[in-house]
Coordinates of C-alpha atoms in Angstrom, one line a residue:
M21 CA -7.3 14.5 -18.4
S22 CA -5.1 11.5 -18.0
M23 CA -4.1 12.0 -14.3
R24 CA -6.3 10.5 -11.6
R25 CA -5.7 11.3 -8.0
R26 CA -7.2 9.9 -4.9
E27 CA -6.6 9.4 -1.2
A28 CA -6.2 5.9 0.1
R29 CA -5.7 4.1 3.4
I30 CA -3.6 1.1 3.9
K31 CA -5.2 -2.3 4.5
K32 CA -3.4 -4.8 6.7
I33 CA -3.9 -8.3 5.5
S34 CA -3.2 -11.2 7.9
G35 CA -3.0 -14.8 6.9
R36 CA -2.1 -18.3 8.0
K37 CA -0.6 -21.1 6.1
V38 CA 0.1 -24.7 7.1
V39 CA 3.2 -26.3 5.7
R40 CA 4.2 -29.9 6.7
G41 CA 2.1 -29.7 9.9
K42 CA 3.6 -26.3 11.0
T43 CA 1.4 -23.2 11.0
Y44 CA 2.9 -20.0 9.8
T45 CA 1.3 -16.6 10.2
Y46 CA 2.1 -13.5 8.0
E47 CA 0.9 -10.0 7.4
Y48 CA 1.3 -7.5 4.7
Y49 CA 0.0 -4.1 3.6
T50 CA -1.9 -3.1 0.5
L51 CA -3.5 -0.1 -1.2
P52 CA -6.3 -0.2 -3.7
L53 CA -5.4 -1.7 -7.1
N54 CA -3.6 -4.5 -5.1
L55 CA -0.5 -2.4 -4.6
Y56 CA 1.9 -3.9 -2.1
I57 CA 3.4 -1.5 0.4
P58 CA 6.5 -2.5 2.5
K59 CA 6.1 -2.6 6.3
L60 CA 9.0 -0.2 6.8
M61 CA 7.2 2.4 4.6
V62 CA 4.0 2.1 6.7
E63 CA 6.0 2.4 9.9
K64 CA 7.8 5.5 8.6
W65 CA 5.1 7.4 6.7
G66 CA 1.8 6.2 8.3
E67 CA -1.3 4.6 6.8
E68 CA -2.7 7.4 4.6
Y69 CA -1.4 7.8 1.1
I70 CA -2.2 9.6 -2.2
V71 CA -2.3 7.5 -5.3
E72 CA -1.8 9.3 -8.6
R73 CA -2.4 7.3 -11.8
D74 CA -1.4 8.6 -15.2
I75 CA -3.3 6.5 -17.7
E76 CA -1.6 7.7 -20.8
K77 CA 1.9 7.0 -19.5
G78 CA 1.0 3.9 -17.5
V79 CA 2.6 5.3 -14.3
I80 CA 1.3 4.9 -10.7
L81 CA 2.8 7.3 -8.1
I82 CA 2.3 6.7 -4.4
K83 CA 3.0 9.6 -2.0
S84 CA 2.6 9.8 1.8
K85 CA -0.2 12.2 2.8
K86 CA 2.2 13.5 5.5
L87 CA 4.7 14.6 2.9
E88 CA 2.0 16.3 0.8
S89 CA 0.6 18.3 3.7
G90 CA 3.8 19.1 5.5

């Protein structure tokens, strides 16, 4: 069996960086395996996703849990 499937929840990462005396804050969203998820995708499809990993082909597929159930 080369396909692995699991449910995952988005993690919101917040950070702060100082550049030339100015402090900048940022935030981004990730899934397990350090997969970056765009903010617009989180706003549109929510925070719960299904991650399918095909080891033989080297492909990772990310689906919204809302699409899967509805």
